[in-house]
Amino acid sequence: MPVAASAIYFLNLRGDVLINRLYRDDVGGNMVDAFRMHIMQTKELGTCPVRQIGGCSFFYMRISNVYIVIVVSSNANVACAFKFVVEAVALFKSYFGGAFDEDAIRNNFVLIYELLDDKPVPNATLQVTGAVGWRREGLVYKKNEVFLDIVESVNLLMSSKGSVLRCDVTGKILMKCFLSGMPDLKLGLNDKIGLEKESQLKSRPPKSGKTIELDDVTFHQCVNLTRFNSEKTVSFVPPDGEFELMKYRITEGVNLPFRVLPTIKELGRTRMEVNVKVKSVFGAKMFALGVVIKIPVPKQTAKTSFQVTSGRAKYQASIDCLVWKIRKFPGQTEPTLSAEVELISTMAEKKSWTRPPIQMEFQVPMFTASGLRVRFLKVWEKSGYNTVEWVRYITKAGSYEIRC
């Protein structure tokens, strides 16, 4: 929540509160009384839209028969506050059919609360004082470094014939900052909207190369949302140390790191043949770590024998699976597993075996299933020091299942 605005009030011409939202607990509940007594009931109401009473500042504007009042307890950018009011009123009018008055507020107070939560009062303190609630001033490091990790989980459900039934990627950008002073960072990604906006601002065609469409993006509070909405760039003053900058989701153009081709044959009531080929689709110079393939078998499994071209395999009775582990899995390779499974013969009528899906676990460093890439990471600080930036990528298995 913003550090500049402590509260926002919507009042009618009598000074009655129509709706309000408290962002901080550094102001008392008598702020409305102070506004009525020292501003509304005096002749100075229309002379100056900014008044200081006690330790608080009041920024107010009249729209139709409604006063919008922003209360702050610290130094703040007045122009930024009034810009927020104008933009908020325009947003409300777009939802209320062009009207914004006392009746419109009373009829839509639930929607207004939701819109206020989606469009928080801007953090104006930074623009004047350089202070932000998530970072203290006076930080000094001998070596100024930024570590950025893009961590993705790929989810897949594939049919036994190799067609994709469901696929998506959930990702997050984790940062660890050891930077002196109050730096301003700018992050550029290869997302489609951001590249198109950049080309418009610079009046030139967009650069060639793969672009991706980010869905369901959420940001840390340090990100300048106004700048993101207008320029589609991720600009922020980072917290000190480790934090999650943003989360996102991808549903189109997913690069699957592995393809699994299973063949399972039931030979009568007491035998099965299992053949599984796993192909790594990522580059030959890359590799996956900690790969585990869990191949389901019936509960009445009595004995198994294996042949694998890479890694090790064993039967794990507690989960009714053949577990195939490959510690280091190079790209563009196709290891195989062949197994013979002996089943316990029972006199009871055999129920058909509902084959659960094959499951995979893995981590692939320096690979993103979404194709997301960092185009640039710029650090600016008034002292002009040099920084070292480190960027890493890793894709992990989420729910990665293949029907067999």
Coordinates of C-alpha atoms in Angstrom, one line a residue:
M1 CA 0.0 0.0 0.0
P2 CA 1.3 3.5 -0.8
V3 CA 3.4 5.3 1.8
A4 CA 2.3 8.8 0.8
A5 CA -1.5 8.6 1.2
S6 CA -2.8 7.8 4.6
A7 CA -6.5 8.0 3.7
I8 CA -8.9 9.1 1.0
Y9 CA -12.4 10.4 1.6
F10 CA -15.4 11.1 -0.6
L11 CA -17.7 13.7 1.1
N12 CA -20.9 15.4 0.0
L13 CA -21.3 19.2 0.3
R14 CA -22.5 18.9 3.9
G15 CA -19.3 17.1 4.8
D16 CA -20.9 13.7 5.3
V17 CA -18.6 10.7 4.5
L18 CA -20.0 8.8 1.5
I19 CA -17.1 6.4 1.2
N20 CA -13.5 6.3 2.5
R21 CA -10.4 4.1 2.4
L22 CA -7.7 4.1 5.1
Y23 CA -4.3 3.0 3.9
R24 CA -2.2 3.7 7.0
D25 CA -2.8 3.9 10.7
D26 CA -0.8 7.1 11.2
V27 CA -3.9 9.4 11.0
G28 CA -6.7 9.4 13.5
G29 CA -10.4 9.0 12.8
N30 CA -11.0 12.7 13.4
M31 CA -9.5 13.8 10.0
V32 CA -13.0 14.4 8.5
D33 CA -13.9 16.6 11.5
A34 CA -10.7 18.6 11.0
F35 CA -11.5 19.0 7.3
R36 CA -15.1 20.2 8.1
M37 CA -14.1 22.6 10.8
H38 CA -10.9 24.1 9.4
I39 CA -11.7 24.1 5.7
M40 CA -15.3 23.5 4.8
Q41 CA -16.7 25.9 7.4
T42 CA -14.3 28.7 6.6
K43 CA -14.2 31.2 3.7
E44 CA -10.9 29.6 2.5
L45 CA -12.6 26.5 1.0
G46 CA -12.2 27.6 -2.6
T47 CA -9.0 29.5 -2.3
C48 CA -6.3 26.8 -2.1
P49 CA -6.8 23.1 -2.7
V50 CA -3.9 22.2 -0.3
R51 CA -4.1 22.9 3.5
Q52 CA -2.0 21.8 6.4
I53 CA -3.6 21.1 9.7
G54 CA -1.5 19.9 12.6
G55 CA 0.9 17.3 11.2
C56 CA -1.3 16.3 8.2
S57 CA -1.8 17.8 4.7
F58 CA -5.2 17.8 3.0
F59 CA -5.4 17.7 -0.8
Y60 CA -8.9 18.2 -2.0
M61 CA -10.9 18.7 -5.2
R62 CA -14.6 19.3 -5.8
I63 CA -16.2 17.2 -8.6
S64 CA -19.9 18.0 -9.1
N65 CA -21.4 17.8 -5.5
V66 CA -18.6 15.6 -4.1
Y67 CA -15.4 16.5 -2.4
I68 CA -12.5 14.1 -2.8
V69 CA -10.0 14.5 0.0
I70 CA -6.5 12.8 0.2
V71 CA -4.8 13.0 3.6
V72 CA -1.1 12.5 4.0
S73 CA 1.1 12.6 7.1
S74 CA 4.4 13.1 5.3
N75 CA 5.9 15.1 2.4
A76 CA 4.3 14.2 -0.9
N77 CA 3.9 15.3 -4.5
V78 CA 0.8 17.4 -4.8
A79 CA 0.6 17.3 -8.6
C80 CA 0.8 13.5 -8.5
A81 CA -2.1 13.3 -6.0
F82 CA -4.3 15.5 -8.1
K83 CA -3.4 13.5 -11.2
F84 CA -4.6 10.5 -9.4
V85 CA -7.9 12.2 -8.5
V86 CA -8.5 13.2 -12.1
E87 CA -7.7 9.7 -13.5
A88 CA -9.8 8.0 -10.8
V89 CA -12.8 10.2 -11.6
A90 CA -12.4 9.4 -15.3
L91 CA -12.3 5.7 -14.4
F92 CA -15.4 6.0 -12.3
K93 CA -17.3 7.8 -15.0
S94 CA -16.5 5.1 -17.5
Y95 CA -18.2 2.6 -15.2
F96 CA -21.1 4.8 -14.1
G97 CA -22.2 5.8 -17.6
G98 CA -20.6 9.3 -17.5
A99 CA -22.0 10.4 -14.2
F100 CA -20.0 11.2 -11.0
D101 CA -22.0 12.7 -8.2
E102 CA -23.4 11.8 -4.7
D103 CA -26.1 9.5 -6.1
A104 CA -23.6 7.6 -8.4
I105 CA -21.3 7.0 -5.4
R106 CA -24.1 5.7 -3.2
N107 CA -25.3 3.4 -5.9
N108 CA -21.9 2.0 -6.7
F109 CA -19.9 2.0 -3.4
V110 CA -18.9 -1.7 -3.7
L111 CA -17.5 -1.1 -7.2
I112 CA -15.7 2.0 -6.0
Y113 CA -14.0 0.0 -3.2
E114 CA -12.9 -2.6 -5.8
L115 CA -11.6 0.1 -8.2
L116 CA -9.7 1.8 -5.4
D117 CA -8.0 -1.5 -4.5
D118 CA -7.1 -2.1 -8.1
K119 CA -5.9 1.5 -8.6
P120 CA -4.1 2.5 -5.3
V121 CA -3.2 6.1 -4.5
P122 CA 0.2 6.6 -6.1
N123 CA 3.4 6.6 -4.1
A124 CA 4.2 10.3 -4.4
T125 CA 6.7 10.5 -1.6
L126 CA 9.5 9.1 -3.7
Q127 CA 9.2 11.8 -6.3
V128 CA 9.9 14.5 -3.7
T129 CA 12.0 13.0 -0.9
G130 CA 13.4 9.8 -2.4
A131 CA 12.0 7.9 0.6
V132 CA 10.0 4.7 0.1
G133 CA 8.4 2.4 2.7
W134 CA 10.2 -0.7 1.5
R135 CA 13.7 0.6 1.5
R136 CA 15.7 2.6 4.1
E137 CA 18.0 5.4 3.1
G138 CA 21.8 5.5 3.6
L139 CA 22.6 2.0 2.4
V140 CA 26.2 1.5 1.4
Y141 CA 27.9 -1.5 -0.2
K142 CA 31.5 -1.9 -1.3
K143 CA 30.4 -4.0 -4.3
N144 CA 27.0 -3.1 -5.9
E145 CA 25.4 -6.2 -7.3
V146 CA 22.0 -7.3 -8.6
F147 CA 20.9 -11.0 -8.9
L148 CA 17.9 -11.8 -11.0
D149 CA 16.4 -15.2 -11.3
I150 CA 13.5 -16.2 -13.6
V151 CA 12.0 -19.3 -12.2
E152 CA 9.3 -21.2 -14.1
S153 CA 7.1 -24.2 -13.5
V154 CA 5.7 -25.9 -16.6
N155 CA 2.4 -27.8 -16.3
L156 CA 1.5 -30.4 -18.9
L157 CA -1.2 -33.1 -19.5
M158 CA -0.4 -35.1 -22.7
S159 CA -2.4 -37.9 -24.2
S160 CA -0.9 -41.3 -24.8
K161 CA -0.8 -40.4 -28.5
G162 CA 1.3 -37.3 -27.9
S163 CA -1.3 -34.6 -28.3
V164 CA -1.2 -31.8 -25.7
L165 CA -4.5 -31.7 -23.6
R166 CA -3.4 -28.9 -21.2
C167 CA -0.3 -26.8 -20.9
D168 CA 0.7 -23.6 -19.2
V169 CA 3.7 -22.0 -17.4
T170 CA 3.6 -20.1 -14.1
G171 CA 6.7 -18.0 -13.5
K172 CA 8.2 -15.5 -11.1
I173 CA 11.1 -13.1 -11.2
L174 CA 13.1 -13.2 -8.0
M175 CA 15.7 -10.5 -7.2
K176 CA 18.4 -10.0 -4.7
C177 CA 19.8 -6.4 -4.6
F178 CA 22.9 -5.2 -2.8
L179 CA 22.9 -1.6 -4.0
S180 CA 24.0 1.6 -2.3
G181 CA 21.8 4.7 -2.0
M182 CA 18.4 5.0 -3.6
P183 CA 18.8 3.4 -7.1
D184 CA 16.2 3.4 -9.9
L185 CA 16.1 0.1 -11.9
K186 CA 14.5 -0.5 -15.3
L187 CA 13.9 -4.1 -16.6
G188 CA 13.2 -4.9 -20.2
L189 CA 11.7 -8.2 -21.2
N190 CA 10.9 -9.8 -24.6
D191 CA 7.1 -9.6 -24.0
K192 CA 5.1 -8.7 -27.0
I193 CA 3.2 -5.7 -25.6
G194 CA 6.4 -4.1 -24.2
L195 CA 8.3 -4.4 -27.4
E196 CA 5.5 -3.0 -29.5
K197 CA 5.1 -0.1 -27.1
E198 CA 8.9 0.6 -27.2
S199 CA 8.8 0.6 -31.0
Q200 CA 5.9 3.1 -30.9
L201 CA 7.7 5.5 -28.5
K202 CA 10.9 5.4 -30.6
S203 CA 9.0 5.5 -34.0
R204 CA 10.8 2.5 -35.4
P205 CA 9.7 -1.1 -36.3
P206 CA 9.9 -3.7 -33.5
K207 CA 13.0 -5.8 -33.4
S208 CA 12.9 -9.3 -34.8
G209 CA 13.0 -12.3 -32.5
K210 CA 10.6 -14.3 -30.4
T211 CA 8.1 -12.4 -28.3
I212 CA 5.8 -13.8 -25.7
E213 CA 2.4 -12.8 -24.3
L214 CA 2.3 -12.5 -20.5
D215 CA -1.0 -13.3 -18.7
D216 CA -2.1 -12.6 -15.2
V217 CA 0.9 -10.4 -14.3
T218 CA 1.2 -9.2 -10.7
F219 CA 3.9 -6.9 -9.4
H220 CA 5.7 -6.1 -6.1
Q221 CA 4.5 -2.8 -4.6
C222 CA 7.8 -1.2 -5.6
V223 CA 7.0 -1.2 -9.3
N224 CA 5.8 2.0 -10.8
L225 CA 2.4 1.0 -12.2
T226 CA 1.7 4.3 -13.9
R227 CA 4.9 4.0 -15.9
F228 CA 4.1 0.4 -16.7
N229 CA 0.6 1.2 -17.9
S230 CA 1.9 4.0 -20.2
E231 CA 5.3 2.7 -21.4
K232 CA 5.1 -1.1 -20.6
T233 CA 8.4 -1.0 -18.8
V234 CA 9.1 -2.4 -15.4
S235 CA 10.6 0.5 -13.4
F236 CA 11.2 0.3 -9.7
V237 CA 13.2 1.3 -6.6
P238 CA 14.1 -2.1 -5.2
P239 CA 13.9 -3.3 -1.6
D240 CA 17.2 -4.1 0.0
G241 CA 18.0 -7.9 -0.2
E242 CA 15.8 -10.6 -1.6
F243 CA 12.2 -10.1 -2.9
E244 CA 9.8 -11.3 -5.6
L245 CA 9.5 -8.6 -8.3
M246 CA 6.6 -10.1 -10.3
K247 CA 4.6 -13.2 -11.2
Y248 CA 3.1 -14.2 -14.5
R249 CA 1.5 -17.0 -16.5
I250 CA 1.9 -18.2 -20.1
T251 CA -0.7 -20.2 -22.0
E252 CA 0.5 -19.9 -25.6
G253 CA 3.7 -21.0 -27.3
V254 CA 5.1 -23.1 -24.4
N255 CA 8.4 -24.8 -25.1
L256 CA 8.1 -28.3 -23.6
P257 CA 11.5 -29.4 -22.3
F258 CA 10.7 -33.1 -22.5
R259 CA 8.5 -35.4 -24.7
V260 CA 7.7 -38.8 -23.3
L261 CA 6.7 -41.7 -25.6
P262 CA 5.3 -44.7 -23.6
T263 CA 4.3 -48.1 -24.8
I264 CA 2.7 -50.4 -22.2
K265 CA 1.5 -53.9 -23.2
E266 CA -0.4 -56.2 -20.9
L267 CA 0.5 -59.8 -21.9
G268 CA -2.2 -62.0 -20.3
R269 CA -3.0 -61.8 -16.6
T270 CA 0.5 -62.1 -15.3
R271 CA 2.9 -60.1 -17.4
M272 CA 3.5 -56.6 -18.7
E273 CA 6.0 -55.0 -21.0
V274 CA 6.9 -51.4 -20.5
N275 CA 8.9 -49.3 -22.9
V276 CA 9.4 -45.6 -22.3
K277 CA 11.4 -43.2 -24.4
V278 CA 12.1 -39.7 -23.0
K279 CA 13.4 -37.0 -25.4
S280 CA 15.0 -33.8 -24.2
V281 CA 13.9 -31.0 -26.6
F282 CA 16.2 -28.2 -25.3
G283 CA 19.6 -27.4 -26.7
A284 CA 22.4 -29.9 -26.9
K285 CA 24.7 -27.7 -24.8
M286 CA 22.2 -27.6 -21.9
F287 CA 21.2 -30.3 -19.4
A288 CA 18.5 -31.1 -16.9
L289 CA 19.2 -32.1 -13.3
G290 CA 17.4 -34.4 -10.9
V291 CA 15.2 -36.0 -13.6
V292 CA 12.7 -38.5 -12.1
I293 CA 10.2 -40.4 -14.3
K294 CA 7.5 -42.3 -12.4
I295 CA 5.8 -45.0 -14.4
P296 CA 2.7 -46.6 -12.8
V297 CA 2.2 -50.4 -12.6
P298 CA -0.6 -52.5 -11.1
K299 CA -0.8 -53.1 -7.4
Q300 CA -0.3 -56.8 -7.8
T301 CA 3.2 -56.4 -9.2
A302 CA 5.4 -59.2 -7.9
K303 CA 8.7 -58.8 -9.8
T304 CA 10.4 -56.4 -12.2
S305 CA 13.5 -56.4 -14.4
F306 CA 15.0 -53.3 -16.2
Q307 CA 17.2 -52.2 -19.0
V308 CA 18.0 -48.5 -19.2
T309 CA 20.3 -46.6 -21.5
S310 CA 20.9 -43.9 -18.9
G311 CA 20.4 -43.5 -15.1
R312 CA 19.0 -46.1 -12.7
A313 CA 15.5 -47.6 -12.3
K314 CA 13.8 -49.6 -9.5
Y315 CA 10.3 -50.7 -8.5
Q316 CA 8.9 -48.8 -5.6
A317 CA 6.0 -50.7 -4.1
S318 CA 4.8 -48.0 -1.8
I319 CA 3.7 -45.8 -4.7
D320 CA 3.1 -48.7 -7.3
C321 CA 5.6 -47.2 -9.7
L322 CA 8.7 -47.9 -11.6
V323 CA 11.0 -45.0 -10.7
W324 CA 13.6 -44.0 -13.2
K325 CA 16.2 -41.5 -12.1
I326 CA 18.7 -39.6 -14.3
R327 CA 21.0 -37.3 -12.4
K328 CA 22.2 -35.3 -15.4
F329 CA 20.1 -35.4 -18.6
P330 CA 21.8 -33.7 -21.7
G331 CA 19.8 -31.9 -24.3
Q332 CA 18.8 -33.5 -27.6
T333 CA 19.1 -37.1 -26.3
E334 CA 16.7 -39.9 -26.1
P335 CA 17.3 -42.4 -23.3
T336 CA 15.0 -45.4 -23.0
L337 CA 13.7 -47.7 -20.4
S338 CA 12.5 -51.3 -21.0
A339 CA 11.0 -53.3 -18.3
E340 CA 9.3 -56.7 -17.8
V341 CA 6.7 -56.8 -15.0
E342 CA 5.4 -60.0 -13.5
L343 CA 2.0 -59.8 -11.7
I344 CA 0.6 -62.0 -9.0
S345 CA -2.1 -64.3 -10.5
T346 CA -5.3 -64.2 -8.4
M347 CA -8.5 -66.4 -8.6
A348 CA -10.7 -63.3 -8.2
E349 CA -12.1 -61.7 -11.3
K350 CA -9.6 -59.3 -12.6
K351 CA -10.6 -55.7 -12.7
S352 CA -9.4 -53.6 -15.5
W353 CA -6.4 -51.5 -14.6
T354 CA -7.0 -47.8 -14.9
R355 CA -3.7 -46.6 -16.0
P356 CA -2.6 -43.5 -14.0
P357 CA -0.4 -41.0 -15.9
I358 CA 3.4 -41.0 -16.0
Q359 CA 4.8 -38.2 -13.9
M360 CA 8.0 -36.3 -14.3
E361 CA 10.2 -34.2 -12.0
F362 CA 13.1 -32.1 -13.3
Q363 CA 15.0 -28.8 -13.3
V364 CA 16.5 -27.3 -16.4
P365 CA 19.0 -24.5 -15.7
M366 CA 19.3 -21.6 -18.3
F367 CA 16.0 -22.6 -20.0
T368 CA 12.6 -21.0 -19.9
A369 CA 9.6 -22.9 -21.1
S370 CA 7.8 -19.6 -21.8
G371 CA 10.7 -18.2 -23.8
L372 CA 10.9 -15.2 -21.5
R373 CA 14.3 -13.4 -21.7
V374 CA 15.8 -10.4 -20.1
R375 CA 16.7 -7.8 -22.8
F376 CA 18.2 -5.3 -20.4
L377 CA 18.6 -4.5 -16.7
K378 CA 19.6 -0.9 -16.1
V379 CA 20.6 0.6 -12.8
W380 CA 20.8 4.4 -12.2
E381 CA 21.8 6.1 -9.0
K382 CA 22.8 9.7 -8.6
S383 CA 26.3 8.9 -7.4
G384 CA 26.9 7.1 -10.7
Y385 CA 28.5 3.9 -9.3
N386 CA 29.0 0.8 -11.5
T387 CA 27.0 -2.3 -10.9
V388 CA 27.4 -6.0 -11.7
E389 CA 24.2 -7.7 -12.9
W390 CA 23.6 -11.5 -12.8
V391 CA 20.8 -13.2 -14.6
R392 CA 19.8 -16.8 -14.3
Y393 CA 17.0 -18.9 -15.7
I394 CA 15.5 -22.2 -14.5
T395 CA 12.5 -24.3 -15.4
K396 CA 11.0 -26.9 -13.1
A397 CA 8.3 -29.4 -13.4
G398 CA 5.0 -28.4 -12.0
S399 CA 2.3 -31.0 -12.8
Y400 CA 4.0 -32.8 -15.7
E401 CA 1.9 -35.8 -16.7
I402 CA 1.7 -38.1 -19.7
R403 CA -1.2 -40.6 -20.1
C404 CA -0.1 -44.1 -21.0

